[in-house]
XYZ file of C-alpha atoms in Angstrom:
521
model
C 76.530 14.238 -35.589
C 74.524 14.586 -32.381
C 75.692 12.966 -29.156
C 73.089 11.145 -27.088
C 73.402 12.234 -23.494
C 72.803 9.552 -20.882
C 73.907 9.807 -17.248
C 76.800 12.209 -17.753
C 76.009 15.444 -19.625
C 79.735 15.930 -20.372
C 80.238 12.558 -22.112
C 78.284 10.108 -24.222
C 78.744 6.559 -25.475
C 76.259 6.928 -28.355
C 75.675 9.378 -31.180
C 73.272 9.820 -34.082
C 74.793 10.452 -37.518
C 72.677 12.034 -40.249
C 73.701 12.539 -43.883
C 73.139 16.171 -44.913
C 75.132 16.423 -48.114
C 73.089 17.447 -51.193
C 75.864 16.628 -53.657
C 75.323 13.590 -55.887
C 78.801 12.248 -55.361
C 80.905 10.060 -53.066
C 81.862 11.854 -49.834
C 83.445 10.693 -46.603
C 83.804 11.998 -43.064
C 85.927 10.803 -40.167
C 84.256 10.558 -36.777
C 86.421 10.392 -33.673
C 85.437 9.450 -30.125
C 87.878 9.922 -27.223
C 87.825 8.227 -23.823
C 88.533 11.165 -21.467
C 89.965 8.889 -18.778
C 92.380 6.779 -20.822
C 92.866 9.072 -23.813
C 92.042 6.207 -26.199
C 90.631 7.448 -29.510
C 88.197 5.440 -31.620
C 87.725 6.153 -35.325
C 84.846 5.556 -37.727
C 84.670 6.388 -41.423
C 81.212 7.611 -42.491
C 80.660 7.376 -46.246
C 77.839 9.188 -48.022
C 77.152 7.941 -51.541
C 74.429 7.602 -54.154
C 72.176 4.548 -54.228
C 72.699 2.588 -57.424
C 70.469 -0.472 -56.944
C 68.001 -1.794 -54.395
C 66.620 -5.240 -53.685
C 64.146 -6.794 -51.243
C 65.494 -9.085 -48.521
C 63.388 -11.578 -46.567
C 63.877 -14.820 -44.647
C 61.452 -16.606 -46.987
C 59.296 -15.982 -50.018
C 56.402 -18.063 -48.748
C 53.564 -17.047 -46.434
C 50.919 -19.260 -44.919
C 47.303 -18.258 -44.531
C 46.458 -17.013 -41.024
C 50.123 -17.233 -40.054
C 52.396 -14.527 -38.647
C 53.156 -11.628 -41.024
C 56.393 -11.623 -43.002
C 58.869 -8.770 -42.604
C 60.495 -7.433 -45.784
C 63.461 -5.075 -45.872
C 65.167 -3.018 -48.552
C 68.887 -3.458 -49.111
C 70.672 -0.768 -51.121
C 74.090 -0.800 -52.848
C 76.285 1.792 -54.467
C 77.837 1.527 -57.930
C 80.707 -0.561 -56.526
C 78.360 -3.076 -54.910
C 78.928 -1.868 -51.350
C 75.905 -2.247 -49.046
C 74.599 0.822 -47.234
C 74.570 0.507 -43.449
C 71.123 2.057 -43.027
C 68.238 3.507 -44.997
C 66.559 5.037 -41.949
C 64.272 7.924 -42.841
C 64.368 7.348 -46.613
C 60.769 7.069 -47.924
C 59.768 4.147 -50.138
C 56.636 3.263 -52.016
C 55.515 -0.370 -51.680
C 52.860 -1.612 -54.134
C 51.352 -4.939 -55.146
C 51.756 -5.383 -58.881
C 50.309 -7.754 -61.451
C 52.406 -10.789 -62.373
C 52.771 -12.274 -65.847
C 50.762 -15.333 -64.739
C 47.691 -13.341 -63.674
C 44.992 -12.311 -66.131
C 42.859 -9.207 -66.208
C 40.179 -10.848 -64.105
C 42.564 -11.966 -61.342
C 42.101 -10.458 -57.899
C 45.831 -10.580 -57.175
C 45.494 -7.519 -54.934
C 43.429 -9.569 -52.500
C 46.059 -12.308 -52.138
C 48.502 -10.079 -50.236
C 48.081 -7.272 -47.738
C 50.605 -4.674 -46.583
C 50.289 -4.044 -42.852
C 51.277 -1.113 -40.677
C 53.593 -1.816 -37.780
C 51.418 0.383 -35.579
C 48.535 -2.048 -36.137
C 50.554 -5.135 -35.256
C 52.429 -6.529 -32.266
C 55.780 -6.180 -34.035
C 58.183 -3.564 -32.701
C 60.004 -1.832 -35.581
C 62.750 0.839 -35.397
C 61.404 4.113 -34.057
C 61.815 5.938 -37.387
C 59.365 3.539 -39.053
C 56.637 4.442 -36.559
C 57.361 8.156 -37.103
C 57.038 7.726 -40.865
C 53.746 5.813 -40.502
C 52.329 8.756 -38.522
C 52.706 10.958 -41.608
C 51.414 8.227 -43.984
C 54.871 7.321 -45.276
C 56.488 3.928 -45.807
C 60.075 3.137 -44.927
C 62.573 0.473 -45.875
C 60.821 -2.173 -43.687
C 57.243 -3.393 -44.165
C 54.998 -6.213 -43.001
C 52.955 -8.335 -45.409
C 50.304 -10.936 -44.689
C 48.701 -13.571 -46.930
C 44.942 -13.263 -47.462
C 44.255 -16.069 -49.968
C 46.275 -18.726 -51.732
C 48.169 -17.775 -54.857
C 51.206 -15.742 -55.827
C 51.724 -11.979 -55.686
C 54.489 -9.649 -56.701
C 55.494 -6.782 -54.435
C 57.402 -3.786 -55.792
C 59.333 -1.144 -53.865
C 60.847 2.087 -55.208
C 62.491 5.136 -53.663
C 60.212 8.155 -53.522
C 63.032 10.764 -53.522
C 63.194 12.459 -56.930
C 66.988 12.259 -56.924
C 66.635 8.474 -57.149
C 63.925 8.315 -59.815
C 66.445 6.635 -62.146
C 67.038 3.755 -59.681
C 65.008 0.702 -60.780
C 62.459 -0.535 -58.313
C 62.949 -3.839 -56.516
C 60.483 -6.669 -56.941
C 59.893 -9.850 -54.992
C 57.475 -12.637 -55.798
C 55.693 -14.093 -52.801
C 53.678 -17.288 -52.565
C 50.689 -17.524 -50.241
C 50.140 -21.138 -49.251
C 47.770 -23.169 -47.158
C 49.077 -25.218 -44.258
C 48.894 -28.573 -46.015
C 49.715 -31.918 -44.386
C 49.837 -35.322 -46.039
C 48.410 -38.011 -43.787
C 50.278 -40.207 -43.077
C 53.236 -37.839 -43.141
C 55.922 -40.493 -42.686
C 57.566 -43.105 -44.915
C 55.326 -46.134 -45.353
C 56.324 -49.789 -45.672
C 53.876 -52.063 -47.501
C 53.733 -55.685 -48.575
C 52.899 -56.612 -52.149
C 49.118 -56.465 -52.497
C 48.590 -54.072 -49.589
C 46.602 -50.872 -50.042
C 46.791 -47.613 -48.137
C 44.604 -44.517 -48.394
C 46.226 -41.115 -48.069
C 44.469 -37.960 -46.926
C 45.347 -34.345 -47.630
C 44.745 -32.207 -44.550
C 44.816 -28.434 -44.133
C 45.170 -26.426 -40.945
C 43.012 -23.339 -40.595
C 42.356 -21.385 -37.388
C 44.205 -24.047 -35.452
C 41.893 -26.828 -36.653
C 42.752 -29.637 -39.029
C 40.227 -30.473 -41.746
C 40.359 -32.893 -44.651
C 40.709 -31.494 -48.155
C 38.377 -33.167 -50.637
C 40.400 -34.939 -53.318
C 40.628 -34.812 -56.309
C 41.107 -31.063 -55.946
C 41.297 -28.109 -58.335
C 44.441 -26.902 -56.573
C 46.423 -30.036 -55.736
C 47.120 -33.459 -57.165
C 48.830 -36.603 -55.913
C 51.346 -38.437 -58.094
C 53.478 -41.570 -57.745
C 56.930 -40.788 -59.093
C 60.471 -42.162 -59.274
C 59.716 -45.881 -59.030
C 62.831 -47.897 -58.204
C 62.500 -51.674 -58.561
C 64.213 -54.218 -56.355
C 66.652 -56.603 -58.116
C 64.739 -59.000 -60.337
C 61.690 -56.739 -60.594
C 59.346 -56.546 -63.579
C 60.134 -53.366 -65.514
C 56.719 -53.399 -67.169
C 55.015 -52.775 -63.823
C 55.369 -49.816 -61.460
C 56.166 -50.317 -57.773
C 52.805 -48.903 -56.743
C 49.558 -47.756 -58.354
C 47.574 -44.683 -57.260
C 43.789 -44.443 -57.527
C 43.209 -40.691 -57.922
C 39.521 -40.943 -57.006
C 40.203 -42.401 -53.553
C 43.886 -41.422 -53.024
C 44.580 -45.110 -52.395
C 48.023 -46.533 -53.129
C 48.335 -50.267 -53.885
C 51.727 -51.984 -53.738
C 52.393 -54.046 -56.894
C 55.986 -55.256 -56.547
C 59.033 -54.840 -54.328
C 60.898 -51.543 -54.571
C 60.279 -47.926 -53.630
C 58.462 -44.899 -55.036
C 57.692 -41.318 -54.059
C 54.186 -40.034 -53.415
C 54.223 -36.321 -54.266
C 51.569 -33.667 -53.634
C 51.936 -30.835 -56.143
C 50.214 -27.621 -57.253
C 48.087 -27.722 -60.384
C 48.354 -23.960 -60.942
C 51.225 -22.805 -63.167
C 51.590 -19.631 -61.096
C 52.507 -21.758 -58.046
C 55.234 -23.816 -59.696
C 57.954 -21.718 -58.083
C 56.727 -22.453 -54.577
C 58.405 -24.963 -52.351
C 57.363 -28.549 -52.753
C 54.339 -29.609 -50.795
C 54.493 -32.535 -48.350
C 55.567 -35.830 -49.889
C 56.389 -39.310 -48.713
C 58.207 -42.464 -49.744
C 56.554 -45.844 -50.208
C 58.695 -48.937 -49.648
C 57.360 -52.305 -50.793
C 59.096 -55.077 -48.833
C 58.819 -58.718 -47.805
C 57.613 -59.669 -44.290
C 60.314 -61.099 -42.033
C 58.852 -61.533 -38.553
C 56.064 -60.464 -36.190
C 56.316 -58.402 -33.025
C 53.971 -58.098 -30.056
C 53.046 -55.063 -27.958
C 50.655 -54.670 -25.037
C 49.010 -51.712 -23.356
C 48.826 -50.619 -20.598
C 52.023 -51.591 -18.815
C 54.056 -52.530 -21.894
C 55.129 -55.728 -20.078
C 53.969 -59.303 -20.471
C 53.195 -59.754 -16.795
C 49.426 -59.460 -16.534
C 46.833 -59.401 -13.771
C 43.523 -61.244 -13.669
C 40.360 -59.178 -14.127
C 42.281 -56.495 -16.028
C 41.717 -55.491 -19.660
C 44.602 -55.198 -22.137
C 45.149 -54.135 -25.752
C 47.400 -56.532 -27.656
C 48.812 -55.468 -31.035
C 50.740 -57.580 -33.534
C 53.215 -55.711 -35.726
C 54.818 -56.889 -38.983
C 58.507 -56.092 -39.674
C 60.805 -56.498 -42.668
C 64.380 -57.784 -42.456
C 65.689 -54.255 -41.720
C 63.385 -53.964 -38.680
C 61.112 -51.459 -40.421
C 57.504 -51.593 -39.242
C 55.042 -52.475 -42.013
C 51.765 -50.569 -42.261
C 48.897 -52.809 -41.164
C 46.207 -52.457 -43.823
C 42.749 -53.961 -43.469
C 43.351 -56.522 -46.231
C 46.050 -58.508 -44.433
C 45.159 -61.523 -42.308
C 46.938 -62.419 -39.071
C 45.886 -65.515 -37.142
C 46.262 -65.388 -33.357
C 45.007 -67.942 -30.863
C 43.881 -67.050 -27.336
C 43.178 -69.805 -24.839
C 39.625 -69.314 -23.555
C 40.835 -70.736 -20.262
C 43.087 -67.714 -19.673
C 41.631 -64.921 -21.821
C 38.299 -63.472 -22.719
C 38.493 -61.761 -26.132
C 36.245 -58.678 -26.041
C 36.872 -57.558 -29.626
C 39.394 -57.944 -32.458
C 40.179 -56.086 -35.678
C 39.297 -57.585 -39.057
C 42.922 -58.079 -40.045
C 43.777 -59.743 -36.717
C 46.431 -57.219 -35.692
C 44.524 -55.791 -32.694
C 42.814 -57.569 -29.806
C 41.115 -56.201 -26.684
C 41.197 -58.963 -24.072
C 40.572 -59.659 -20.406
C 42.889 -61.887 -18.375
C 40.741 -64.297 -16.361
C 43.053 -66.996 -14.935
C 46.494 -67.197 -13.364
C 49.202 -69.108 -15.150
C 52.061 -69.142 -17.679
C 51.106 -69.432 -21.352
C 52.584 -68.826 -24.800
C 50.775 -66.717 -27.398
C 51.373 -67.373 -31.083
C 50.616 -65.285 -34.189
C 51.039 -65.961 -37.913
C 50.749 -63.692 -40.982
C 48.830 -65.960 -43.338
C 47.522 -64.043 -46.345
C 46.485 -60.853 -48.126
C 42.978 -60.353 -49.555
C 42.861 -58.346 -52.796
C 40.109 -55.912 -53.843
C 38.274 -58.648 -55.754
C 38.157 -60.919 -52.701
C 40.961 -63.222 -53.832
C 43.115 -64.634 -51.030
C 46.884 -64.734 -51.588
C 48.674 -66.871 -49.006
C 52.337 -66.607 -48.063
C 54.443 -69.641 -48.921
C 56.563 -68.978 -45.827
C 54.347 -67.073 -43.375
C 55.972 -64.722 -40.865
C 55.224 -65.821 -37.315
C 56.323 -65.415 -33.717
C 55.486 -66.367 -30.129
C 55.202 -64.421 -26.876
C 55.393 -65.770 -23.325
C 52.851 -64.384 -20.844
C 52.608 -64.612 -17.046
C 49.245 -63.923 -15.389
C 48.979 -63.290 -11.642
C 46.225 -62.496 -9.183
C 45.725 -58.824 -8.175
C 47.967 -57.538 -5.398
C 46.179 -57.196 -2.035
C 47.718 -55.761 1.141
C 46.606 -56.879 4.570
C 45.494 -55.216 6.646
C 44.010 -52.553 4.403
C 43.890 -49.948 7.223
C 46.067 -49.404 10.293
C 45.446 -46.737 12.944
C 47.916 -45.657 15.624
C 47.909 -43.008 18.358
C 50.201 -40.092 17.746
C 53.484 -40.157 19.700
C 56.027 -37.373 19.792
C 58.831 -39.862 19.254
C 59.144 -41.390 15.777
C 59.295 -45.163 15.503
C 56.914 -45.886 18.373
C 55.027 -48.540 16.407
C 55.978 -51.113 13.788
C 53.819 -53.482 11.790
C 54.585 -56.029 9.091
C 52.258 -55.573 6.106
C 51.524 -58.716 4.123
C 51.199 -58.672 0.328
C 49.288 -61.326 -1.597
C 49.094 -61.852 -5.361
C 51.408 -60.559 -8.073
C 54.788 -62.106 -8.851
C 55.833 -61.960 -5.178
C 58.583 -59.404 -5.728
C 57.541 -55.876 -4.752
C 58.832 -52.354 -4.268
C 57.359 -50.550 -1.263
C 56.672 -46.812 -1.048
C 54.982 -44.421 1.374
C 53.217 -41.232 0.353
C 53.996 -39.454 3.679
C 57.307 -40.505 5.205
C 56.793 -38.317 8.300
C 53.524 -40.093 9.072
C 54.580 -43.657 8.274
C 57.553 -45.149 6.445
C 57.985 -48.633 5.012
C 61.024 -50.844 4.394
C 61.790 -52.991 1.345
C 60.380 -55.945 3.276
C 57.053 -54.277 3.995
C 57.675 -53.347 7.617
C 55.828 -50.127 8.447
C 57.113 -47.671 11.096
C 55.147 -44.684 12.378
C 56.629 -41.185 12.253
C 56.170 -38.142 14.434
C 53.402 -36.362 12.543
C 49.619 -36.675 12.538
C 48.035 -37.598 9.215
C 47.506 -40.408 6.742
C 50.049 -42.206 4.585
C 49.236 -44.466 1.638
C 51.500 -47.505 1.430
C 51.989 -48.988 -2.058
C 53.440 -52.339 -3.020
C 54.238 -52.446 -6.751
C 55.110 -55.564 -8.705
C 58.738 -55.361 -9.827
C 57.913 -57.262 -13.029
C 55.121 -54.801 -13.914
C 54.919 -51.584 -11.827
C 51.451 -50.919 -13.267
C 50.124 -53.572 -10.894
C 50.054 -52.528 -7.264
C 48.209 -52.887 -3.999
C 47.687 -50.202 -1.380
C 46.674 -49.701 2.217
C 46.405 -46.668 4.511
C 48.082 -45.856 7.803
C 46.404 -43.265 10.041
C 48.279 -41.574 12.881
C 45.698 -39.695 14.953
C 45.127 -38.226 18.405
C 42.976 -40.346 20.763
C 39.584 -38.805 21.507
C 37.976 -41.358 23.826
C 38.524 -44.699 25.530
C 36.255 -47.357 26.963
C 36.305 -50.922 28.243
C 34.795 -53.448 25.870
C 32.168 -55.898 27.226
C 33.917 -58.807 28.968
C 33.706 -61.000 32.095
C 34.194 -58.877 35.199
C 34.258 -61.623 37.831
C 37.058 -64.041 38.628
C 38.114 -66.394 41.423
C 40.764 -65.261 43.808
C 44.139 -65.888 42.269
C 42.894 -65.851 38.683
C 43.880 -63.205 36.138
C 41.104 -60.990 34.819
C 41.675 -59.404 31.410
C 39.918 -56.080 30.859
C 40.165 -55.090 27.148
C 40.487 -51.328 26.712
C 39.444 -49.726 23.467
C 41.013 -46.375 22.541
C 39.156 -44.362 19.888
C 40.376 -41.601 17.594
C 38.703 -39.326 15.046
C 39.786 -40.452 11.572
C 37.883 -37.771 9.630
C 37.169 -34.480 11.377
C 34.728 -33.333 8.665
C 32.473 -36.377 9.055
C 33.417 -37.119 12.697
C 34.180 -40.701 11.672
C 35.791 -42.527 14.576
C 37.922 -45.656 14.563
C 39.440 -47.978 17.115
C 43.230 -47.677 17.179
C 45.052 -50.801 15.972
C 47.846 -50.715 18.549
C 48.254 -48.673 21.746
C 50.986 -50.757 23.370
C 53.367 -47.812 23.551
C 50.709 -45.434 24.845
C 51.261 -44.127 28.383
C 48.205 -44.928 30.533
C 47.536 -44.124 34.180
C 45.368 -46.786 35.833
C 43.495 -46.068 39.080
C 41.922 -48.824 41.165
C 39.254 -47.764 43.618
């Protein structure tokens, strides 16, 4: 036992214990540590025994191509099944061995690679790095997958005293990052079709895997019919050539992606999904941008019609369904629509209140036959269309005053629903009340005043308030003669620099609170 000295050379809170016994038997030592201040004594029993069995421990037995390496560790037990606390310093030999599934032509060695910690970003215990310096392997190693397949890794103790201890083996599976698209549960109507894609991720990029494949296959399994279903028909049919699933009758089934190779049967299941075949119950409407049915003329919107079943599950909108939706040409200009009628890109062109209606009418099969619904799902949506919001005036300019609140101005808002929220981008330059009354602050700058429609905050109008220092003043052309006793108005224009970079000048909107000294000669 060697104490590790830290700050105090007389005492230590840590110590290194090393087994030095050469006897092949169970031995024990008692280690005591005393606190010199309190006299408290701590005890630890150190047991030295012979390794009886070893096994490989890991968080998983699956690696993904181009993913982080997997750390494997040896766990050793004595004849009673007790686990050894540490195997630090004990040399092991790690090798990749041939599995029963591989043939003599298999390049199983190329599927897996054993890495050195010194060549990775992982930080192992210090003794592992010391062993790697002398070309030794310890009880912890890193492995990385090089190609898909399965590999078996074997570890054995190199010490001759343990040559009778069987080596430990672990079978590892090297997989591709495979994704089934769509990766979620799908709800279909009878007669609908949906094409699945198998995607793989490599070097951070997603690419489509050509199906049918030599490595993977799609299968429809575990069909469960709804009450009253026809047992002679499955819930869904899969076309292997196109990976297209067609719903045949109400119920549910699993779409499973599996390995074709026998050697990969022990790997975790690949992505799978559930297909639910349901009846349509009602239609729903959504709009973007804004997500609210308060629109603005001259704006473009995307309107989508969704189909739901009685449990409020959204049905996948395949190209062979037909949804009828009517847009009044007086209020909307339809730019484009999808073939199935579920998507419309429109432009609002006139103010007013209207009601949109949509109806799920039929499904067109692969042969062109049209199957109508006896009771079509339908719904309506109310829409309000307003003129764009305009603020007047669009620019206000005031002379800077040291005292805040020197000037006030009521900003008028036109268009929209008439109910607005007011905000100012620079409160110290100009603030605004909930009624649109602007008040100047005590700082020079520009503030953007926004009025947003409460019913749809996406719609807003804006104007700018400039608080600037006066740079010049002059009398504007006006009559300069008057009869005795008459009042002569002499308009005075005060000018300020609005943009110092371009030297753009502007006449100040209000100078009523500006202190002027007037001299009459």
